[in-house]
CSV table of C-alpha atoms in Angstrom, one decimal:
chain,number,residue,atom,x,y,z
A,1,UNK,CA,126.4,109.7,112.1
A,2,UNK,CA,125.6,111.6,115.2
A,3,UNK,CA,125.5,109.9,118.6
A,4,UNK,CA,122.1,109.4,120.3
A,5,UNK,CA,121.6,109.1,124.0
A,6,UNK,CA,119.8,106.0,125.1
A,7,UNK,CA,118.4,105.9,128.7
A,8,UNK,CA,117.1,103.0,130.8
A,9,UNK,CA,115.9,102.7,134.3
A,10,UNK,CA,117.1,100.2,136.9
A,11,UNK,CA,116.4,99.9,140.6
A,12,UNK,CA,118.7,101.7,143.1
A,13,UNK,CA,120.7,98.6,144.2
A,14,UNK,CA,121.5,97.6,140.6
A,15,UNK,CA,122.5,101.2,139.8
A,16,UNK,CA,125.0,101.2,142.7
A,17,UNK,CA,126.4,97.8,141.8
A,18,UNK,CA,126.9,98.9,138.2
A,19,UNK,CA,128.7,102.1,139.2
A,20,UNK,CA,130.8,100.2,141.7
A,21,UNK,CA,131.9,97.5,139.3
A,22,UNK,CA,132.8,100.0,136.6
A,23,UNK,CA,135.0,101.8,139.2
A,24,UNK,CA,136.5,98.5,140.3
A,25,UNK,CA,137.5,97.8,136.7
A,26,UNK,CA,138.8,101.4,136.2
A,27,UNK,CA,136.2,101.9,133.4
A,28,UNK,CA,133.5,104.4,132.8
A,29,UNK,CA,130.0,102.9,133.0
A,30,UNK,CA,129.1,104.5,129.7
A,31,UNK,CA,132.0,102.8,127.9
A,32,UNK,CA,131.2,99.4,129.5
A,33,UNK,CA,127.5,99.7,128.7
A,34,UNK,CA,128.3,100.7,125.1
A,35,UNK,CA,130.5,97.7,124.6
A,36,UNK,CA,128.0,95.3,126.1
A,37,UNK,CA,125.3,96.6,123.9
A,38,UNK,CA,127.5,96.3,120.8
A,39,UNK,CA,128.4,92.8,121.7
A,40,UNK,CA,124.8,91.9,122.1
A,41,UNK,CA,123.8,93.6,118.8
A,42,UNK,CA,126.6,92.0,116.7
A,43,UNK,CA,125.9,92.4,113.0
A,44,UNK,CA,122.2,92.5,113.4
A,45,UNK,CA,120.6,95.2,111.3
A,46,UNK,CA,123.6,95.9,109.0
A,47,UNK,CA,121.8,94.2,106.2
A,48,UNK,CA,118.4,95.4,105.1
A,49,UNK,CA,115.9,95.3,102.3
A,50,UNK,CA,114.5,98.5,100.8
A,51,UNK,CA,110.8,99.0,100.3
A,52,UNK,CA,108.9,101.9,98.7
A,53,UNK,CA,105.5,102.3,100.2
A,54,UNK,CA,102.6,101.7,97.8
A,55,UNK,CA,99.0,102.8,98.0
A,56,UNK,CA,96.9,101.1,100.8
A,57,UNK,CA,100.0,99.6,102.5
A,58,UNK,CA,100.5,99.9,106.2
A,59,UNK,CA,103.5,99.0,108.4
A,60,UNK,CA,101.6,95.9,109.4
A,61,UNK,CA,101.0,94.7,105.9
A,62,UNK,CA,104.6,95.3,105.0
A,63,UNK,CA,105.7,93.4,108.1
A,64,UNK,CA,103.4,90.5,107.1
A,65,UNK,CA,104.8,90.4,103.6
A,66,UNK,CA,108.5,90.5,104.5
A,67,UNK,CA,108.6,88.8,107.9
A,68,UNK,CA,105.4,86.8,108.0
A,69,UNK,CA,104.5,88.5,111.3
A,70,UNK,CA,102.3,91.5,111.9
A,71,UNK,CA,104.0,92.4,115.1
A,72,UNK,CA,107.3,93.1,113.2
A,73,UNK,CA,105.7,96.5,112.3
A,74,UNK,CA,107.3,97.7,115.5
A,75,UNK,CA,110.7,96.7,114.1
A,76,UNK,CA,110.2,98.6,110.9
A,77,UNK,CA,109.0,101.7,112.9
A,78,UNK,CA,112.0,101.6,115.2
A,79,UNK,CA,114.5,101.1,112.4
A,80,UNK,CA,113.1,104.0,110.4
A,81,UNK,CA,112.5,106.4,113.3
A,82,UNK,CA,108.8,106.4,112.7
A,83,UNK,CA,107.1,107.7,115.8
A,84,UNK,CA,103.5,107.1,114.7
A,85,UNK,CA,103.2,103.6,113.0
A,86,UNK,CA,99.8,104.6,111.6
A,87,UNK,CA,101.3,107.4,109.5
A,88,UNK,CA,103.4,106.5,106.5
A,89,UNK,CA,103.3,108.0,103.0
A,90,UNK,CA,103.0,106.6,99.5
A,91,UNK,CA,106.5,106.7,98.0
A,92,UNK,CA,108.2,106.7,101.4
A,93,UNK,CA,111.4,104.6,101.4
A,94,UNK,CA,111.7,102.2,104.3
A,95,UNK,CA,114.6,100.1,105.3
A,96,UNK,CA,113.7,96.6,106.6
A,97,UNK,CA,116.4,95.1,108.8
A,98,UNK,CA,117.3,91.5,108.3
A,99,UNK,CA,114.6,91.1,105.7
A,100,UNK,CA,115.4,89.7,102.3
A,101,UNK,CA,114.3,91.6,99.2
A,102,UNK,CA,111.3,90.0,97.5
A,103,UNK,CA,112.3,87.6,94.8
A,104,UNK,CA,110.3,87.2,91.6
A,105,UNK,CA,107.6,84.5,91.7
A,106,UNK,CA,108.5,81.1,90.2
A,107,UNK,CA,107.3,80.5,86.7
A,108,UNK,CA,103.8,79.1,86.8
A,109,UNK,CA,102.6,81.5,89.5
A,110,UNK,CA,100.9,84.9,89.0
A,111,UNK,CA,101.0,88.0,91.3
A,112,UNK,CA,97.4,88.8,90.2
A,113,UNK,CA,94.1,87.8,91.7
A,114,UNK,CA,92.4,87.2,88.4
A,115,UNK,CA,91.8,83.8,87.0
A,116,UNK,CA,89.6,81.6,84.7
A,117,UNK,CA,88.6,78.0,85.1
A,118,UNK,CA,89.7,76.2,81.8
A,119,UNK,CA,91.9,77.2,79.0
A,120,UNK,CA,90.6,79.5,76.3
A,121,UNK,CA,89.8,82.7,78.2
A,122,UNK,CA,93.4,83.6,79.2
A,123,UNK,CA,93.7,86.0,76.2
A,124,UNK,CA,91.3,88.4,78.1
A,125,UNK,CA,93.9,88.7,80.9
A,126,UNK,CA,96.8,89.0,78.4
A,127,UNK,CA,95.0,91.9,76.6
A,128,UNK,CA,94.7,93.8,79.9
A,129,UNK,CA,98.4,93.2,80.7
A,130,UNK,CA,97.4,91.1,83.8
A,131,UNK,CA,98.3,87.5,83.2
A,132,UNK,CA,96.5,85.8,86.1
A,133,UNK,CA,95.7,82.2,86.7
A,134,UNK,CA,94.4,79.4,84.6
A,135,UNK,CA,92.9,76.3,86.3
A,136,UNK,CA,92.8,73.0,84.4
A,137,UNK,CA,91.1,69.8,85.5
A,138,UNK,CA,92.3,66.3,84.7
A,139,UNK,CA,90.7,62.9,85.0
A,140,UNK,CA,93.4,60.4,85.8
A,141,UNK,CA,91.9,57.1,86.9
A,142,UNK,CA,93.8,55.0,89.3
A,143,UNK,CA,95.9,52.7,87.1
A,144,UNK,CA,99.4,52.8,88.7
A,145,UNK,CA,100.9,51.7,85.4
A,146,UNK,CA,99.4,54.7,83.5
A,147,UNK,CA,102.0,57.4,82.7
A,148,UNK,CA,99.7,59.6,80.6
A,149,UNK,CA,100.5,63.3,81.1
A,150,UNK,CA,99.9,66.8,79.8
A,151,UNK,CA,101.9,70.0,79.2
A,152,UNK,CA,101.0,73.4,80.6
A,153,UNK,CA,104.3,74.9,79.6
A,154,UNK,CA,102.7,77.2,77.0
A,155,UNK,CA,100.7,78.8,79.8
A,156,UNK,CA,103.6,79.1,82.3
A,157,UNK,CA,106.0,80.3,79.6
A,158,UNK,CA,103.5,83.0,78.7
A,159,UNK,CA,103.4,84.3,82.3
A,160,UNK,CA,100.2,82.8,83.6
A,161,UNK,CA,99.8,81.1,87.0
A,162,UNK,CA,98.8,77.4,86.5
A,163,UNK,CA,96.8,75.3,88.8
A,164,UNK,CA,95.8,71.7,87.9
A,165,UNK,CA,93.2,69.8,89.7
A,166,UNK,CA,93.8,66.0,89.7
A,167,UNK,CA,90.6,64.0,89.8
A,168,UNK,CA,90.2,60.3,89.8
A,169,UNK,CA,87.2,60.9,87.5
A,170,UNK,CA,83.8,62.6,87.3
A,171,UNK,CA,80.4,61.3,88.4
A,172,UNK,CA,79.7,58.5,88.9
A,173,UNK,CA,83.4,57.5,89.0
A,174,UNK,CA,84.3,59.7,91.9
A,175,UNK,CA,86.7,62.6,92.5
A,176,UNK,CA,88.6,60.0,94.5
A,177,UNK,CA,88.5,56.2,93.8
A,178,UNK,CA,87.2,53.7,96.3
A,179,UNK,CA,89.4,53.9,99.4
A,180,UNK,CA,90.8,50.5,98.6
A,181,UNK,CA,92.5,52.2,95.5
A,182,UNK,CA,93.9,55.2,97.2
A,183,UNK,CA,97.5,53.9,97.0
A,184,UNK,CA,97.1,53.2,93.3
A,185,UNK,CA,95.6,56.7,92.8
A,186,UNK,CA,98.5,58.3,94.6
A,187,UNK,CA,100.9,56.5,92.2
A,188,UNK,CA,98.9,57.5,89.2
A,189,UNK,CA,98.9,61.2,90.3
A,190,UNK,CA,102.7,61.0,90.8
A,191,UNK,CA,103.2,59.5,87.4
A,192,UNK,CA,101.1,62.2,85.8
A,193,UNK,CA,103.0,65.0,87.7
A,194,UNK,CA,106.4,63.5,86.9
A,195,UNK,CA,105.8,63.4,83.1
A,196,UNK,CA,103.9,66.7,82.9
A,197,UNK,CA,105.5,70.2,82.5
A,198,UNK,CA,104.6,73.8,83.3
A,199,UNK,CA,102.8,73.3,86.6
A,200,UNK,CA,103.8,72.8,90.2
A,201,UNK,CA,100.5,73.5,92.0
A,202,UNK,CA,98.2,70.4,92.2
A,203,UNK,CA,94.8,70.2,93.8
A,204,UNK,CA,93.8,66.8,94.9
A,205,UNK,CA,90.2,66.1,94.2
A,206,UNK,CA,87.1,68.3,94.3
A,207,UNK,CA,84.4,69.0,96.9
A,208,UNK,CA,84.6,65.5,98.6
A,209,UNK,CA,81.7,66.4,100.9
A,210,UNK,CA,79.3,66.3,97.9
A,211,UNK,CA,77.4,63.1,97.2
A,212,UNK,CA,77.9,63.5,93.5
A,213,UNK,CA,81.7,63.3,94.0
A,214,UNK,CA,81.6,59.9,95.6
A,215,UNK,CA,83.0,56.8,93.8
A,216,UNK,CA,80.0,54.8,92.8
A,217,UNK,CA,77.7,57.9,92.4
A,218,UNK,CA,75.5,60.0,94.6
A,219,UNK,CA,72.9,57.3,95.5
A,220,UNK,CA,75.1,54.4,96.5
A,221,UNK,CA,78.7,55.6,96.4
A,222,UNK,CA,81.3,55.4,99.1
A,223,UNK,CA,81.1,58.3,101.5
A,224,UNK,CA,84.3,60.4,101.6
A,225,UNK,CA,84.7,61.4,105.3
A,226,UNK,CA,87.5,63.8,106.4
A,227,UNK,CA,89.5,60.8,107.5
A,228,UNK,CA,89.2,59.2,104.1
A,229,UNK,CA,90.0,62.4,102.2
A,230,UNK,CA,93.0,63.1,104.4
A,231,UNK,CA,94.2,59.5,103.8
A,232,UNK,CA,94.0,60.0,100.0
A,233,UNK,CA,95.5,63.5,100.1
A,234,UNK,CA,98.5,62.5,102.2
A,235,UNK,CA,99.2,59.5,100.0
A,236,UNK,CA,99.1,61.7,96.9
A,237,UNK,CA,101.2,64.4,98.4
A,238,UNK,CA,103.9,61.9,99.5
A,239,UNK,CA,103.9,60.2,96.1
A,240,UNK,CA,104.2,63.5,94.2
A,241,UNK,CA,107.0,64.8,96.4
A,242,UNK,CA,108.9,61.6,96.1
A,243,UNK,CA,109.4,62.3,92.4
A,244,UNK,CA,112.6,64.0,91.2
A,245,UNK,CA,112.1,67.8,90.8
A,246,UNK,CA,108.8,67.9,92.6
A,247,UNK,CA,109.9,68.0,96.2
A,248,UNK,CA,108.8,71.7,96.5
A,249,UNK,CA,105.5,71.4,94.5
A,250,UNK,CA,102.4,72.7,96.2
A,251,UNK,CA,100.0,69.9,96.8
A,252,UNK,CA,96.7,71.6,97.6
A,253,UNK,CA,93.8,70.4,99.7
A,254,UNK,CA,90.5,70.1,97.8
A,255,UNK,CA,87.9,72.8,98.1
A,256,UNK,CA,84.9,71.8,100.3
A,257,UNK,CA,81.5,72.4,98.8
A,258,UNK,CA,79.8,75.3,100.7
A,259,UNK,CA,76.3,74.9,102.0
A,260,UNK,CA,76.3,71.2,101.4
A,261,UNK,CA,75.2,68.9,104.2
A,262,UNK,CA,75.2,65.5,102.4
A,263,UNK,CA,78.2,64.0,104.2
A,264,UNK,CA,77.1,63.0,107.7
A,265,UNK,CA,79.3,61.0,110.0
A,266,UNK,CA,79.7,60.6,113.8
A,267,UNK,CA,81.9,63.6,114.3
A,268,UNK,CA,79.7,65.9,112.2
A,269,UNK,CA,76.0,64.7,112.4
A,270,UNK,CA,74.8,67.9,110.8
A,271,UNK,CA,77.1,67.6,107.8
A,272,UNK,CA,78.4,71.1,108.4
A,273,UNK,CA,80.7,72.0,105.5
A,274,UNK,CA,83.0,74.2,107.6
A,275,UNK,CA,83.3,71.6,110.3
A,276,UNK,CA,84.3,69.1,107.5
A,277,UNK,CA,86.9,71.7,106.2
A,278,UNK,CA,88.4,72.2,109.6
A,279,UNK,CA,88.6,68.5,110.4
A,280,UNK,CA,90.5,67.8,107.1
A,281,UNK,CA,93.0,70.6,107.9
A,282,UNK,CA,93.5,69.2,111.4
A,283,UNK,CA,94.1,65.8,110.0
A,284,UNK,CA,96.7,67.0,107.5
A,285,UNK,CA,98.3,69.7,109.7
A,286,UNK,CA,101.9,70.2,108.9
A,287,UNK,CA,101.7,68.1,105.7
A,288,UNK,CA,99.7,70.5,103.5
A,289,UNK,CA,101.0,73.1,101.0
A,290,UNK,CA,98.0,75.1,100.1
A,291,UNK,CA,94.2,75.4,100.6
A,292,UNK,CA,91.5,75.6,97.9
A,293,UNK,CA,88.2,77.2,98.6
A,294,UNK,CA,85.0,77.6,96.6
A,295,UNK,CA,82.8,80.6,97.2
A,296,UNK,CA,79.6,81.5,95.4
A,297,UNK,CA,76.9,84.1,95.4
A,298,UNK,CA,73.2,83.4,95.2
A,299,UNK,CA,72.3,85.8,92.4
A,300,UNK,CA,73.8,88.4,90.1
A,301,UNK,CA,73.2,91.4,92.3
A,302,UNK,CA,76.5,93.1,93.1
A,303,UNK,CA,75.1,94.6,96.3
A,304,UNK,CA,74.7,91.2,97.8
A,305,UNK,CA,78.4,90.4,97.5
A,306,UNK,CA,78.9,92.1,100.9
A,307,UNK,CA,75.9,90.6,102.5
A,308,UNK,CA,76.3,89.2,106.0
A,309,UNK,CA,73.1,87.2,105.8
A,310,UNK,CA,73.2,83.9,107.6
A,311,UNK,CA,71.8,80.4,107.0
A,312,UNK,CA,68.8,79.0,108.9
A,313,UNK,CA,69.1,77.0,112.1
A,314,UNK,CA,71.1,74.9,112.9
A,315,UNK,CA,73.6,76.5,110.5
A,316,UNK,CA,72.8,80.0,111.6
A,317,UNK,CA,76.5,80.8,112.3
A,318,UNK,CA,77.3,80.3,108.6
A,319,UNK,CA,77.2,83.0,105.9
A,320,UNK,CA,74.6,82.3,103.2
A,321,UNK,CA,76.0,84.3,100.4
A,322,UNK,CA,79.3,85.2,98.6
A,323,UNK,CA,81.1,85.8,101.9
A,324,UNK,CA,80.9,82.1,102.7
A,325,UNK,CA,84.7,82.3,101.8
A,326,UNK,CA,85.1,84.1,105.1
A,327,UNK,CA,83.7,81.2,107.1
A,328,UNK,CA,86.3,79.0,105.6
A,329,UNK,CA,89.1,81.5,106.1
A,330,UNK,CA,88.2,82.0,109.8
A,331,UNK,CA,88.2,78.2,110.3
A,332,UNK,CA,91.8,77.8,109.2
A,333,UNK,CA,93.8,76.8,112.3
A,334,UNK,CA,96.7,79.0,113.4
A,335,UNK,CA,99.3,76.6,112.2
A,336,UNK,CA,98.0,76.8,108.7
A,337,UNK,CA,97.6,80.6,108.5
A,338,UNK,CA,100.8,80.9,106.5
A,339,UNK,CA,99.6,78.7,103.6
A,340,UNK,CA,98.6,79.9,100.1
A,341,UNK,CA,94.9,80.1,99.7
A,342,UNK,CA,93.2,79.9,96.3
A,343,UNK,CA,89.5,80.6,95.5
A,344,UNK,CA,89.5,78.0,92.7
A,345,UNK,CA,85.8,78.5,91.8
A,346,UNK,CA,83.4,81.4,92.0
A,347,UNK,CA,80.2,82.4,90.2
A,348,UNK,CA,76.7,83.5,90.9
A,349,UNK,CA,75.5,79.9,91.7
A,350,UNK,CA,73.1,80.2,88.8
A,351,UNK,CA,73.8,80.3,85.0
A,352,UNK,CA,75.5,83.5,84.1
A,353,UNK,CA,73.0,86.0,82.7
A,354,UNK,CA,74.4,87.8,79.7
A,355,UNK,CA,74.2,91.1,81.5
A,356,UNK,CA,76.9,93.4,82.7
A,357,UNK,CA,75.9,94.6,86.2
A,358,UNK,CA,79.5,94.9,87.5
A,359,UNK,CA,79.2,91.8,89.6
A,360,UNK,CA,82.6,90.5,88.5
A,361,UNK,CA,84.2,93.9,89.2
A,362,UNK,CA,82.7,94.1,92.6
A,363,UNK,CA,83.6,90.5,93.5
A,364,UNK,CA,87.3,91.1,92.7
A,365,UNK,CA,87.2,94.4,94.7
A,366,UNK,CA,85.8,92.4,97.7
A,367,UNK,CA,88.7,90.0,97.6
A,368,UNK,CA,91.3,92.8,97.1
A,369,UNK,CA,89.8,94.5,100.1
A,370,UNK,CA,90.1,91.3,102.2
A,371,UNK,CA,93.8,91.1,101.2
A,372,UNK,CA,94.4,94.8,102.1
A,373,UNK,CA,93.8,94.0,105.8
A,374,UNK,CA,97.2,93.0,107.2
A,375,UNK,CA,95.6,90.7,109.7
A,376,UNK,CA,94.1,88.5,107.0
A,377,UNK,CA,95.6,85.5,105.4
A,378,UNK,CA,96.1,86.4,101.8
A,379,UNK,CA,94.1,84.9,99.0
A,380,UNK,CA,96.2,84.4,95.9
A,381,UNK,CA,93.6,83.9,93.3
A,382,UNK,CA,89.9,84.1,92.6
A,383,UNK,CA,89.0,81.9,89.6
A,384,UNK,CA,85.8,82.4,87.6
A,385,UNK,CA,83.9,79.2,86.9
A,386,UNK,CA,84.0,78.6,84.0
A,387,UNK,CA,85.1,79.2,80.4
A,388,UNK,CA,84.4,75.9,78.6
A,389,UNK,CA,81.0,74.6,77.7
A,390,UNK,CA,80.4,71.0,79.0
A,391,UNK,CA,77.4,68.8,78.7
A,392,UNK,CA,75.2,69.3,81.8
A,393,UNK,CA,77.2,72.3,83.0
A,394,UNK,CA,75.3,75.6,82.8
A,395,UNK,CA,78.1,78.0,83.9
A,396,UNK,CA,80.1,78.7,80.8
A,397,UNK,CA,80.5,82.4,80.0
A,398,UNK,CA,82.7,82.1,76.9
A,399,UNK,CA,79.8,83.2,74.6
A,400,UNK,CA,78.2,85.7,77.0
A,401,UNK,CA,79.6,89.0,75.7
A,402,UNK,CA,78.3,91.1,78.6
A,403,UNK,CA,79.8,88.9,81.2
A,404,UNK,CA,83.1,89.0,79.3
A,405,UNK,CA,82.8,92.8,79.2
A,406,UNK,CA,82.4,92.8,83.0
A,407,UNK,CA,85.5,90.7,83.3
A,408,UNK,CA,87.4,93.1,81.0
A,409,UNK,CA,86.4,96.0,83.2
A,410,UNK,CA,87.5,94.2,86.4
A,411,UNK,CA,90.9,93.6,84.7
A,412,UNK,CA,91.5,97.3,84.6
A,413,UNK,CA,92.3,97.2,88.3
A,414,UNK,CA,95.7,96.3,89.5
A,415,UNK,CA,94.6,93.7,92.0
A,416,UNK,CA,97.6,91.7,93.2
A,417,UNK,CA,98.4,89.5,96.1
A,418,UNK,CA,102.2,89.9,95.5
A,419,UNK,CA,104.2,93.0,94.7
């Protein structure tokens, strides 16, 4: 390989001292500087990963994916002699110094954004060759002697991502038990996890800021403040990770219900849902493995998915439509910006109309566009709510052929968070 001249500038006194010391040691300054630089460099950069540029990638997005740091785009540019970091070509081969080649995802995780709440609809994803995520909910109770469990191995073995939400129960029993039973609930969750198979991503509870999710019911139940939720979450996380083989499981913070102001407490007298979200993250900082978010539209009009409309006073800083997910994403503190984020519920916030307007296609395009920005924390899944029909639940789309057709059309796009 040909030599290349490297120049640097020092002040006049330093230049004289360098030249004099080299003469004193009977060395040339070039030889000494070369050796000093080689000693400083060591073996750095001798090992590298190889990456072939894909459509819509930038040096910043590649740096984020391999190094977890956007600023490392400058490293890639320097190593590959790229003078303009904004100009790279699809198919271009890049060498990434000191970066490890990407390893395959663990079984039970999917590279795709697509997902469905409940078993039964996953065949749609399989038919399109894009096996996304399946989210299953479980009602566990809080009996520490209960070892009941479930298996999701059929889903994981088939290539789907699997997320399981662990609830104490459903209304009026509470997504969490009364706070006096948090320790028992943590043991029950750990028992369930230990005996279950095919999943390592566990969401603890659901929308704890909603009155209907309180133990005892909406009218007279125990309020779940951020302090109480964090207490329950941390107990569950510690219990799960104490079980053999589950030390590396993702224990995910519950999604907070957007637009809901029912939980009022001294630190949040307006019941602001984003304030609640941020306070929970602050309370569990450094002891959280992932973040669940719920985002909804207000209607079935695809044009409104990109709406920046805001709520009324005093919540006028908050987005009032589908992009409510961005309010949550922007509230994530810096120390949690590396965590996996899952949109574990989305729909039109009304019963699905059996009409194919392209709403689902556009919703996935919106999240894919979010991920394409290298400065954004990646969203790993957007899960449509829901497949199964349950009493009192109006959102099943299993029998709505036009909604299914829209989902099939969305699946024609290769939307991935991981490549």
